[in-house]
Tab-separated table of C-alpha atoms in Angstrom:
chain	number	residue	atom	x	y	z
A	1	UNK	CA	67.033	119.534	72.574
A	2	UNK	CA	70.534	120.967	72.123
A	3	UNK	CA	71.327	122.252	75.595
A	4	UNK	CA	74.652	122.329	77.441
A	5	UNK	CA	77.213	119.908	76.105
A	6	UNK	CA	78.820	118.304	79.172
A	7	UNK	CA	81.234	115.933	77.437
A	8	UNK	CA	82.528	116.370	73.915
A	9	UNK	CA	84.639	113.610	72.384
A	10	UNK	CA	86.506	114.114	69.117
A	11	UNK	CA	88.530	111.581	67.148
A	12	UNK	CA	89.075	109.335	70.158
A	13	UNK	CA	91.633	106.587	69.494
A	14	UNK	CA	92.799	103.847	71.844
A	15	UNK	CA	95.389	101.290	70.852
A	16	UNK	CA	96.544	98.462	73.103
A	17	UNK	CA	100.130	97.454	72.420
A	18	UNK	CA	102.485	99.028	69.953
A	19	UNK	CA	103.526	98.647	66.349
A	20	UNK	CA	101.899	96.207	63.969
A	21	UNK	CA	100.394	93.994	66.658
A	22	UNK	CA	98.542	96.870	68.303
A	23	UNK	CA	94.856	96.288	68.882
A	24	UNK	CA	92.898	99.318	67.796
A	25	UNK	CA	90.090	99.280	70.331
A	26	UNK	CA	88.785	102.718	69.361
A	27	UNK	CA	89.174	104.056	65.827
A	28	UNK	CA	88.109	107.641	65.809
A	29	UNK	CA	85.024	108.067	67.998
A	30	UNK	CA	83.132	111.379	68.033
A	31	UNK	CA	80.364	111.944	70.542
A	32	UNK	CA	78.614	114.664	72.484
A	33	UNK	CA	76.848	114.085	75.765
A	34	UNK	CA	74.567	116.845	76.974
A	35	UNK	CA	73.627	117.761	80.503
A	36	UNK	CA	70.966	115.414	81.847
A	37	UNK	CA	71.192	113.040	78.905
A	38	UNK	CA	70.938	109.285	79.350
A	39	UNK	CA	73.183	107.643	76.793
A	40	UNK	CA	73.226	103.869	76.467
A	41	UNK	CA	76.102	102.253	74.590
A	42	UNK	CA	75.517	98.789	73.161
A	43	UNK	CA	77.511	96.511	70.932
A	44	UNK	CA	79.081	93.054	70.703
A	45	UNK	CA	81.957	92.146	73.001
A	46	UNK	CA	85.226	93.618	71.800
A	47	UNK	CA	83.422	96.473	70.086
A	48	UNK	CA	85.191	99.070	72.234
A	49	UNK	CA	82.185	100.222	74.232
A	50	UNK	CA	83.788	99.652	77.642
A	51	UNK	CA	87.044	101.178	76.419
A	52	UNK	CA	85.106	104.232	75.255
A	53	UNK	CA	83.480	104.592	78.663
A	54	UNK	CA	86.774	104.094	80.524
A	55	UNK	CA	88.450	106.728	78.372
A	56	UNK	CA	85.882	109.284	79.523
A	57	UNK	CA	87.497	109.454	82.976
A	58	UNK	CA	90.886	108.361	81.655
A	59	UNK	CA	91.004	105.024	83.432
A	60	UNK	CA	92.219	104.127	79.953
A	61	UNK	CA	94.703	106.640	78.619
A	62	UNK	CA	93.510	107.626	75.129
A	63	UNK	CA	96.078	107.134	72.384
A	64	UNK	CA	94.682	110.026	70.374
A	65	UNK	CA	91.813	112.456	70.130
A	66	UNK	CA	90.338	114.871	72.599
A	67	UNK	CA	87.803	114.763	75.433
A	68	UNK	CA	86.341	118.034	76.681
A	69	UNK	CA	84.515	117.797	79.999
A	70	UNK	CA	82.637	120.916	81.040
A	71	UNK	CA	84.893	123.097	78.913
A	72	UNK	CA	88.171	121.513	80.090
A	73	UNK	CA	90.363	119.384	77.863
A	74	UNK	CA	90.915	116.380	80.142
A	75	UNK	CA	93.297	114.706	77.688
A	76	UNK	CA	95.845	117.509	77.947
A	77	UNK	CA	98.905	116.679	80.092
A	78	UNK	CA	98.349	119.809	82.204
A	79	UNK	CA	94.891	118.659	83.319
A	80	UNK	CA	94.644	117.396	86.916
A	81	UNK	CA	92.640	114.266	86.207
A	82	UNK	CA	92.163	113.503	89.921
A	83	UNK	CA	90.087	116.638	90.295
A	84	UNK	CA	88.065	115.866	87.190
A	85	UNK	CA	87.328	112.340	88.423
A	86	UNK	CA	85.759	113.705	91.602
A	87	UNK	CA	83.012	115.087	89.386
A	88	UNK	CA	82.469	111.811	87.507
A	89	UNK	CA	81.035	108.783	89.276
A	90	UNK	CA	81.935	105.346	88.004
A	91	UNK	CA	80.256	101.995	88.598
A	92	UNK	CA	82.039	98.780	87.615
A	93	UNK	CA	80.888	95.384	86.484
A	94	UNK	CA	82.730	93.739	89.394
A	95	UNK	CA	81.480	96.339	91.971
A	96	UNK	CA	85.007	96.879	93.341
A	97	UNK	CA	83.878	97.716	96.840
A	98	UNK	CA	86.768	97.935	99.305
A	99	UNK	CA	86.602	94.627	101.215
A	100	UNK	CA	88.559	95.898	104.226
A	101	UNK	CA	86.100	98.716	104.910
A	102	UNK	CA	82.487	98.718	106.044
A	103	UNK	CA	79.711	99.909	103.768
A	104	UNK	CA	79.655	103.283	105.505
A	105	UNK	CA	83.457	103.628	105.264
A	106	UNK	CA	83.320	102.709	101.581
A	107	UNK	CA	80.862	105.518	100.954
A	108	UNK	CA	82.449	108.219	103.109
A	109	UNK	CA	86.130	107.538	102.348
A	110	UNK	CA	86.424	109.770	99.289
A	111	UNK	CA	84.305	112.773	100.397
A	112	UNK	CA	86.101	112.920	103.756
A	113	UNK	CA	89.653	112.379	102.443
A	114	UNK	CA	89.095	114.978	99.729
A	115	UNK	CA	87.862	117.317	102.480
A	116	UNK	CA	84.621	117.949	100.609
A	117	UNK	CA	82.641	117.108	103.754
A	118	UNK	CA	83.266	116.657	107.445
A	119	UNK	CA	82.977	113.145	108.811
A	120	UNK	CA	79.529	113.998	110.239
A	121	UNK	CA	78.265	115.500	106.987
A	122	UNK	CA	79.554	112.519	105.008
A	123	UNK	CA	77.937	110.047	107.400
A	124	UNK	CA	74.615	111.881	107.196
A	125	UNK	CA	74.782	112.018	103.409
A	126	UNK	CA	75.703	108.327	103.249
A	127	UNK	CA	72.757	107.344	105.440
A	128	UNK	CA	70.422	109.432	103.309
A	129	UNK	CA	71.660	107.715	100.136
A	130	UNK	CA	71.526	104.273	101.788
A	131	UNK	CA	67.953	105.008	102.732
A	132	UNK	CA	67.139	105.776	99.118
A	133	UNK	CA	68.436	102.394	97.949
A	134	UNK	CA	66.897	100.602	100.928
A	135	UNK	CA	70.137	99.455	102.552
A	136	UNK	CA	70.342	101.551	105.740
A	137	UNK	CA	70.628	98.455	107.895
A	138	UNK	CA	73.797	97.406	106.015
A	139	UNK	CA	75.809	100.503	106.986
A	140	UNK	CA	78.032	98.593	109.399
A	141	UNK	CA	78.320	95.445	107.287
A	142	UNK	CA	81.373	94.433	105.278
A	143	UNK	CA	81.043	93.881	101.509
A	144	UNK	CA	81.527	90.118	101.860
A	145	UNK	CA	78.280	89.983	103.836
A	146	UNK	CA	76.262	91.443	100.955
A	147	UNK	CA	74.639	89.885	97.897
A	148	UNK	CA	75.772	90.953	94.431
A	149	UNK	CA	72.785	93.218	93.957
A	150	UNK	CA	73.382	94.863	97.313
A	151	UNK	CA	77.065	95.346	96.507
A	152	UNK	CA	76.252	97.068	93.258
A	153	UNK	CA	73.690	99.337	94.892
A	154	UNK	CA	76.331	100.290	97.474
A	155	UNK	CA	78.825	100.913	94.660
A	156	UNK	CA	76.320	103.299	93.055
A	157	UNK	CA	75.824	105.056	96.380
A	158	UNK	CA	79.601	105.324	96.844
A	159	UNK	CA	79.878	107.116	93.503
A	160	UNK	CA	76.862	109.338	94.266
A	161	UNK	CA	78.314	110.404	97.610
A	162	UNK	CA	80.755	112.616	95.686
A	163	UNK	CA	77.813	114.475	94.105
A	164	UNK	CA	79.072	113.801	90.578
A	165	UNK	CA	77.860	115.620	87.493
A	166	UNK	CA	77.860	112.481	85.392
A	167	UNK	CA	77.633	108.789	86.210
A	168	UNK	CA	79.482	106.200	84.116
A	169	UNK	CA	78.175	102.630	84.280
A	170	UNK	CA	80.355	99.835	82.899
A	171	UNK	CA	78.055	96.826	82.461
A	172	UNK	CA	76.655	97.232	85.978
A	173	UNK	CA	74.402	94.187	85.859
A	174	UNK	CA	76.561	91.740	83.895
A	175	UNK	CA	78.094	90.065	86.939
A	176	UNK	CA	74.791	89.683	88.780
A	177	UNK	CA	72.554	86.690	89.222
A	178	UNK	CA	69.408	87.242	87.159
A	179	UNK	CA	67.150	87.758	90.165
A	180	UNK	CA	69.289	90.665	91.330
A	181	UNK	CA	69.386	92.614	88.089
A	182	UNK	CA	66.024	94.255	88.747
A	183	UNK	CA	66.976	95.933	92.031
A	184	UNK	CA	70.073	97.527	90.489
A	185	UNK	CA	68.222	98.700	87.379
A	186	UNK	CA	65.559	100.217	89.627
A	187	UNK	CA	68.173	102.351	91.389
A	188	UNK	CA	69.501	103.462	88.011
A	189	UNK	CA	65.992	104.302	86.798
A	190	UNK	CA	65.384	106.416	89.891
A	191	UNK	CA	68.656	108.175	89.262
A	192	UNK	CA	67.676	108.843	85.660
A	193	UNK	CA	64.357	110.282	86.743
A	194	UNK	CA	66.168	112.733	89.009
A	195	UNK	CA	67.946	114.135	85.987
A	196	UNK	CA	71.450	112.680	86.420
A	197	UNK	CA	73.595	112.637	83.294
A	198	UNK	CA	74.320	108.974	82.650
A	199	UNK	CA	76.460	106.984	80.240
A	200	UNK	CA	75.635	103.301	80.484
A	201	UNK	CA	77.342	100.383	78.774
A	202	UNK	CA	74.924	97.505	79.089
A	203	UNK	CA	73.325	94.456	77.561
A	204	UNK	CA	69.986	95.259	79.223
A	205	UNK	CA	67.958	96.256	76.177
A	206	UNK	CA	64.829	96.705	78.254
A	207	UNK	CA	66.602	99.327	80.333
A	208	UNK	CA	67.953	101.019	77.199
A	209	UNK	CA	64.508	101.198	75.656
A	210	UNK	CA	62.799	102.456	78.776
A	211	UNK	CA	65.304	104.920	80.187
A	212	UNK	CA	67.688	106.176	77.533
A	213	UNK	CA	67.408	109.319	75.437
A	214	UNK	CA	69.860	107.976	72.934
A	215	UNK	CA	71.262	104.571	72.072
A	216	UNK	CA	74.690	104.254	70.505
A	217	UNK	CA	75.659	101.050	68.720
A	218	UNK	CA	79.396	100.390	68.494
A	219	UNK	CA	81.300	97.773	66.557
A	220	UNK	CA	85.008	97.350	65.829
A	221	UNK	CA	85.951	100.536	67.608
A	222	UNK	CA	83.537	102.819	65.799
A	223	UNK	CA	80.069	104.201	66.349
A	224	UNK	CA	78.050	102.397	63.712
A	225	UNK	CA	74.666	103.892	64.387
A	226	UNK	CA	72.951	106.039	67.003
A	227	UNK	CA	69.524	107.440	67.636
A	228	UNK	CA	66.544	107.325	69.941
A	229	UNK	CA	65.688	103.907	71.363
A	230	UNK	CA	62.721	103.896	68.995
A	231	UNK	CA	64.968	104.383	65.965
A	232	UNK	CA	67.544	101.813	66.981
A	233	UNK	CA	65.341	99.046	68.310
A	234	UNK	CA	62.375	99.336	65.988
A	235	UNK	CA	63.980	100.505	62.831
A	236	UNK	CA	67.759	99.942	62.748
A	237	UNK	CA	69.321	101.116	59.484
A	238	UNK	CA	72.737	99.461	59.532
A	239	UNK	CA	73.164	95.799	58.697
A	240	UNK	CA	75.459	95.177	61.675
A	241	UNK	CA	73.003	96.782	64.088
A	242	UNK	CA	70.242	94.604	62.689
A	243	UNK	CA	72.360	91.469	63.045
A	244	UNK	CA	73.337	92.324	66.619
A	245	UNK	CA	69.798	93.093	67.718
A	246	UNK	CA	68.318	90.058	65.994
A	247	UNK	CA	70.643	87.853	68.032
A	248	UNK	CA	69.532	89.500	71.253
A	249	UNK	CA	65.805	89.902	70.890
B	1	UNK	CA	119.780	56.583	137.705
B	2	UNK	CA	120.257	58.772	140.737
B	3	UNK	CA	123.891	59.244	139.791
B	4	UNK	CA	122.905	60.427	136.342
B	5	UNK	CA	120.400	62.819	137.844
B	6	UNK	CA	122.974	64.183	140.255
B	7	UNK	CA	125.293	64.775	137.291
B	8	UNK	CA	122.632	66.783	135.475
B	9	UNK	CA	121.921	68.777	138.579
B	10	UNK	CA	125.572	69.597	139.071
B	11	UNK	CA	125.848	70.652	135.434
B	12	UNK	CA	122.816	72.888	135.800
B	13	UNK	CA	124.165	74.560	138.914
B	14	UNK	CA	127.591	74.998	137.333
B	15	UNK	CA	126.219	76.556	134.138
B	16	UNK	CA	123.371	78.712	135.358
B	17	UNK	CA	123.326	79.187	139.099
B	18	UNK	CA	126.999	79.577	139.992
B	19	UNK	CA	128.137	83.191	139.726
B	20	UNK	CA	124.594	83.974	138.501
B	21	UNK	CA	125.549	82.873	134.991
B	22	UNK	CA	121.877	82.772	134.017
B	23	UNK	CA	122.109	86.549	133.685
B	24	UNK	CA	124.136	86.139	130.464
B	25	UNK	CA	121.132	84.417	128.963
B	26	UNK	CA	118.707	87.037	130.223
B	27	UNK	CA	120.714	90.004	128.912
B	28	UNK	CA	121.240	88.086	125.685
B	29	UNK	CA	117.548	87.390	125.322
B	30	UNK	CA	116.769	91.041	125.915
B	31	UNK	CA	119.246	92.147	123.214
B	32	UNK	CA	117.991	89.547	120.747
B	33	UNK	CA	114.415	90.700	121.201
B	34	UNK	CA	115.382	94.365	120.947
B	35	UNK	CA	117.310	93.847	117.716
B	36	UNK	CA	114.601	91.673	116.181
B	37	UNK	CA	111.746	93.991	117.107
B	38	UNK	CA	113.244	97.201	115.767
B	39	UNK	CA	114.782	95.494	112.736
B	40	UNK	CA	111.380	94.113	111.809
B	41	UNK	CA	109.859	97.601	112.032
B	42	UNK	CA	112.535	98.976	109.698
B	43	UNK	CA	112.101	95.962	107.451
B	44	UNK	CA	108.343	96.330	107.071
B	45	UNK	CA	108.422	100.116	106.595
B	46	UNK	CA	111.255	100.176	104.081
B	47	UNK	CA	110.157	96.903	102.474
B	48	UNK	CA	106.662	98.272	101.839
B	49	UNK	CA	108.062	101.395	100.207
B	50	UNK	CA	110.311	99.301	97.967
B	51	UNK	CA	107.379	97.031	97.151
B	52	UNK	CA	105.247	100.022	96.124
B	53	UNK	CA	107.986	101.363	93.847
B	54	UNK	CA	108.622	97.942	92.308
B	55	UNK	CA	104.996	97.007	91.721
B	56	UNK	CA	104.191	100.473	90.374
B	57	UNK	CA	107.035	100.122	87.907
B	58	UNK	CA	106.055	96.573	86.960
B	59	UNK	CA	102.501	97.564	86.235
B	60	UNK	CA	102.843	100.987	84.680
B	61	UNK	CA	106.289	101.595	83.245
B	62	UNK	CA	105.469	100.200	79.819
B	63	UNK	CA	102.221	102.105	79.452
B	64	UNK	CA	103.467	105.441	80.776
B	65	UNK	CA	103.955	108.507	78.632
B	66	UNK	CA	107.541	109.697	78.296
B	67	UNK	CA	108.172	112.501	80.737
B	68	UNK	CA	109.674	113.349	84.113
B	69	UNK	CA	107.311	110.993	85.982
B	70	UNK	CA	108.458	108.040	83.947
B	71	UNK	CA	112.134	108.911	84.302
B	72	UNK	CA	111.864	109.271	88.069
B	73	UNK	CA	109.951	106.007	88.489
B	74	UNK	CA	112.395	104.170	86.280
B	75	UNK	CA	115.312	105.587	88.276
B	76	UNK	CA	113.894	104.505	91.646
B	77	UNK	CA	112.945	101.115	90.250
B	78	UNK	CA	116.549	100.532	89.184
B	79	UNK	CA	117.826	101.588	92.627
B	80	UNK	CA	115.410	99.175	94.301
B	81	UNK	CA	116.380	96.317	92.019
B	82	UNK	CA	120.065	96.914	92.711
B	83	UNK	CA	119.351	97.020	96.441
B	84	UNK	CA	117.440	93.736	96.335
B	85	UNK	CA	120.155	92.037	94.315
B	86	UNK	CA	122.993	93.120	96.595
B	87	UNK	CA	121.195	92.473	99.889
B	88	UNK	CA	119.772	89.111	98.896
B	89	UNK	CA	122.973	88.071	97.185
B	90	UNK	CA	125.293	88.418	100.182
B	91	UNK	CA	125.232	86.738	103.626
B	92	UNK	CA	123.701	88.772	106.399
B	93	UNK	CA	126.704	88.239	108.656
B	94	UNK	CA	128.984	89.837	106.037
B	95	UNK	CA	126.563	92.784	105.750
B	96	UNK	CA	126.587	93.102	109.528
B	97	UNK	CA	130.374	93.175	109.638
B	98	UNK	CA	130.564	95.697	106.798
B	99	UNK	CA	128.238	97.972	108.756
B	100	UNK	CA	130.141	97.450	112.001
B	101	UNK	CA	133.756	97.553	110.815
B	102	UNK	CA	133.485	99.777	107.728
B	103	UNK	CA	130.462	102.052	107.509
B	104	UNK	CA	129.982	102.768	111.211
B	105	UNK	CA	133.554	102.036	112.209
B	106	UNK	CA	133.643	105.089	114.442
B	107	UNK	CA	130.544	104.073	116.404
B	108	UNK	CA	130.554	101.467	119.132
B	109	UNK	CA	126.798	101.313	119.644
B	110	UNK	CA	126.775	97.787	118.291
B	111	UNK	CA	123.107	97.041	119.074
B	112	UNK	CA	121.980	100.046	117.036
B	113	UNK	CA	124.260	99.005	114.181
B	114	UNK	CA	122.789	95.506	114.330
B	115	UNK	CA	119.255	96.924	114.273
B	116	UNK	CA	120.083	98.946	111.172
B	117	UNK	CA	121.821	96.175	109.293
B	118	UNK	CA	119.277	93.460	110.127
B	119	UNK	CA	116.501	95.936	109.308
B	120	UNK	CA	117.980	96.798	105.922
B	121	UNK	CA	118.508	93.115	105.246
B	122	UNK	CA	114.983	92.177	106.218
B	123	UNK	CA	113.544	94.988	104.074
B	124	UNK	CA	114.760	93.232	100.944
B	125	UNK	CA	112.882	90.045	101.803
B	126	UNK	CA	109.799	91.878	103.061
B	127	UNK	CA	109.761	93.918	99.834
B	128	UNK	CA	109.362	90.836	97.672
B	129	UNK	CA	106.675	89.413	99.956
B	130	UNK	CA	104.691	92.657	100.003
B	131	UNK	CA	105.123	93.122	96.259
B	132	UNK	CA	103.488	89.733	95.787
B	133	UNK	CA	100.701	90.911	98.074
B	134	UNK	CA	100.190	94.132	96.137
B	135	UNK	CA	100.109	92.292	92.823
B	136	UNK	CA	97.501	89.908	94.250
B	137	UNK	CA	95.045	92.721	95.021
B	138	UNK	CA	92.575	92.971	92.150
B	139	UNK	CA	93.325	95.788	89.714
B	140	UNK	CA	89.664	96.792	90.077
B	141	UNK	CA	90.491	98.056	93.587
B	142	UNK	CA	93.015	100.481	92.128
B	143	UNK	CA	90.560	101.544	89.430
B	144	UNK	CA	87.812	102.137	91.979
B	145	UNK	CA	90.170	104.254	94.076
B	146	UNK	CA	91.356	106.277	91.106
B	147	UNK	CA	87.806	106.775	89.822
B	148	UNK	CA	86.922	108.362	93.177
B	149	UNK	CA	89.619	110.970	92.557
B	150	UNK	CA	92.403	109.567	94.728
B	151	UNK	CA	95.894	109.932	93.301
B	152	UNK	CA	98.105	106.906	92.890
B	153	UNK	CA	99.826	107.171	96.267
B	154	UNK	CA	96.545	107.716	98.147
B	155	UNK	CA	94.996	104.734	96.363
B	156	UNK	CA	97.957	102.589	97.338
B	157	UNK	CA	98.014	103.794	100.922
B	158	UNK	CA	94.275	103.758	101.656
B	159	UNK	CA	93.097	100.839	99.573
B	160	UNK	CA	95.710	98.508	98.111
B	161	UNK	CA	98.455	98.260	100.763
B	162	UNK	CA	96.126	97.469	103.723
B	163	UNK	CA	94.667	94.563	101.750
B	164	UNK	CA	98.097	93.458	100.553
B	165	UNK	CA	99.590	93.452	104.064
B	166	UNK	CA	96.686	91.435	105.368
B	167	UNK	CA	97.101	88.896	102.591
B	168	UNK	CA	100.806	88.448	103.287
B	169	UNK	CA	100.592	88.459	107.084
B	170	UNK	CA	101.541	84.759	107.387
B	171	UNK	CA	104.590	85.321	105.168
B	172	UNK	CA	105.552	88.423	107.177
B	173	UNK	CA	105.251	86.437	110.406
B	174	UNK	CA	107.571	83.873	108.889
B	175	UNK	CA	110.026	86.640	108.049
B	176	UNK	CA	109.909	87.764	111.680
B	177	UNK	CA	110.714	84.252	112.860
B	178	UNK	CA	113.555	83.895	110.367
B	179	UNK	CA	114.943	87.247	111.484
B	180	UNK	CA	114.727	86.285	115.141
B	181	UNK	CA	116.954	83.298	114.482
B	182	UNK	CA	119.243	85.161	112.069
B	183	UNK	CA	120.177	87.632	114.786
B	184	UNK	CA	122.130	84.770	116.367
B	185	UNK	CA	125.118	85.877	114.280
B	186	UNK	CA	125.173	89.230	116.103
B	187	UNK	CA	127.969	87.844	118.292
B	188	UNK	CA	130.328	88.369	115.348
B	189	UNK	CA	130.364	92.076	116.125
B	190	UNK	CA	130.649	91.741	119.901
B	191	UNK	CA	126.943	91.993	120.678
B	192	UNK	CA	125.883	90.004	123.714
B	193	UNK	CA	122.782	88.451	122.214
B	194	UNK	CA	121.199	85.189	123.312
B	195	UNK	CA	123.578	82.953	121.363
B	196	UNK	CA	126.595	84.890	122.555
B	197	UNK	CA	125.303	84.621	126.127
B	198	UNK	CA	125.339	80.836	125.810
B	199	UNK	CA	128.836	80.994	124.325
B	200	UNK	CA	130.134	83.019	127.244
B	201	UNK	CA	128.823	80.465	129.723
B	202	UNK	CA	130.261	77.640	127.678
B	203	UNK	CA	133.622	79.371	127.568
B	204	UNK	CA	133.632	79.753	131.334
B	205	UNK	CA	132.440	76.266	132.291
B	206	UNK	CA	133.859	74.179	129.422
B	207	UNK	CA	130.597	72.288	129.384
B	208	UNK	CA	128.767	72.689	126.061
B	209	UNK	CA	125.607	70.647	126.632
B	210	UNK	CA	123.569	72.777	129.017
B	211	UNK	CA	124.167	76.257	127.570
B	212	UNK	CA	123.499	75.141	123.984
B	213	UNK	CA	120.329	73.267	124.861
B	214	UNK	CA	119.125	76.176	126.975
B	215	UNK	CA	119.712	78.654	124.139
B	216	UNK	CA	117.967	76.368	121.646
B	217	UNK	CA	115.008	75.946	123.994
B	218	UNK	CA	114.636	79.687	124.483
B	219	UNK	CA	114.629	80.298	120.698
B	220	UNK	CA	112.085	77.528	120.280
B	221	UNK	CA	109.784	78.919	122.964
B	222	UNK	CA	109.992	82.397	121.395
B	223	UNK	CA	109.159	81.089	117.942
B	224	UNK	CA	106.233	79.028	119.203
B	225	UNK	CA	104.951	81.984	121.196
B	226	UNK	CA	105.137	84.409	118.254
B	227	UNK	CA	103.539	81.902	115.891
B	228	UNK	CA	100.653	81.595	118.311
B	229	UNK	CA	100.374	85.383	118.585
B	230	UNK	CA	100.285	85.833	114.816
B	231	UNK	CA	97.679	83.102	114.463
B	232	UNK	CA	95.514	85.005	116.896
B	233	UNK	CA	96.008	88.270	115.019
B	234	UNK	CA	95.148	86.586	111.737
B	235	UNK	CA	91.924	85.195	113.132
B	236	UNK	CA	90.938	88.599	114.457
B	237	UNK	CA	91.582	90.262	111.084
B	238	UNK	CA	89.525	87.608	109.357
B	239	UNK	CA	86.657	88.129	111.770
B	240	UNK	CA	86.628	91.872	111.323
B	241	UNK	CA	86.279	91.872	107.591
B	242	UNK	CA	85.516	88.414	106.315
């Protein structure tokens, strides 16, 4: 099982605010994510799971600790984080599509501006990805003309257009109407099947059970328990994990 | 009734037709438009830059690591704040005269001096409007841009500022209208703008009614016309991206 470690996190700390009133969102998190692994992070709200995910591409600046991505310390001041982020896709709870650009422009903006592809190559790649998520006919539409589920599928495509090595999902289905959750999860399942390395913060336990290699339960800024979905869902060891799951299931 | 009408007609001929006095108004109008147009360009360009510096500082200064980046941002933020305080705290006509009689005392290109001083003045007001616009764009837009590997300036330029400018378009249009009317003090530094054109006629004919009303009407027509134009532009922007 132990293959290439893609992301290695050691002693990760994140404090919001300073001094005595600081909120310690992460209190020493250690984790390793291997190539091709599907890691699902669960936990109650305020447990630090989103903060953990957002630290991985430094959308949150870690207060302490170290994150090694593909052999590079991305927490060091000399690291060019903009280059690292091109290799990490991120999908947000609120989609964050660019409302002033069409679907196609949303998808091709980054690859073209970073000069990774010509406009023609980027357009072709975008259409291919749109085809995969069944939204080719929306290429010329603006985000406001799309449903929530469609927006999130486009957001996933936008991240994929950069050919990332890992995809970070921050509660991708939490802002969706229930009937739209399925279509987004299906895209994520397809992605998982293709071997993408994925870190997913979610409340979708069905998805975690079906797709993940490993489930990580966080509470109060620490990893309380982790293991295969079988271990965590069927036979949780820690009291807090048991409490959390009993409230959900 | 007919007597009254004849009086008006005589006034009109005296003020506008005789000696082709209407040309004062036309040259004045042309200068007013020229000053307003170029000043607004300076105002929007410089104002947007100031707005970016100010909103960047407002959002990030506290969270930033100590280092050269922080020092530089803090320095430019202080400069911008000082600029806003001075420009918004003094009358535009005084600023205009300082530029004309002190800073550019050796130049007699008064229209260019007016463009520069009205532009620098307008920038301060535009900056606060655009800053409001930038702050109103959801932080998720910035995060999405950064997560795609854009640096801060690219994210601002490609993603945040276009949305911010669109949001504040009505306020910017208002600024344009205010500026158009503010340029009426340009006569203080010997510029023959629209207001000054009316003054010249009045000085020659000793009849205040016609020139003043004519000048007022021309300003009014301009303002109504530009308001209509901006309304049209706004509708088009709304159509294109909902």
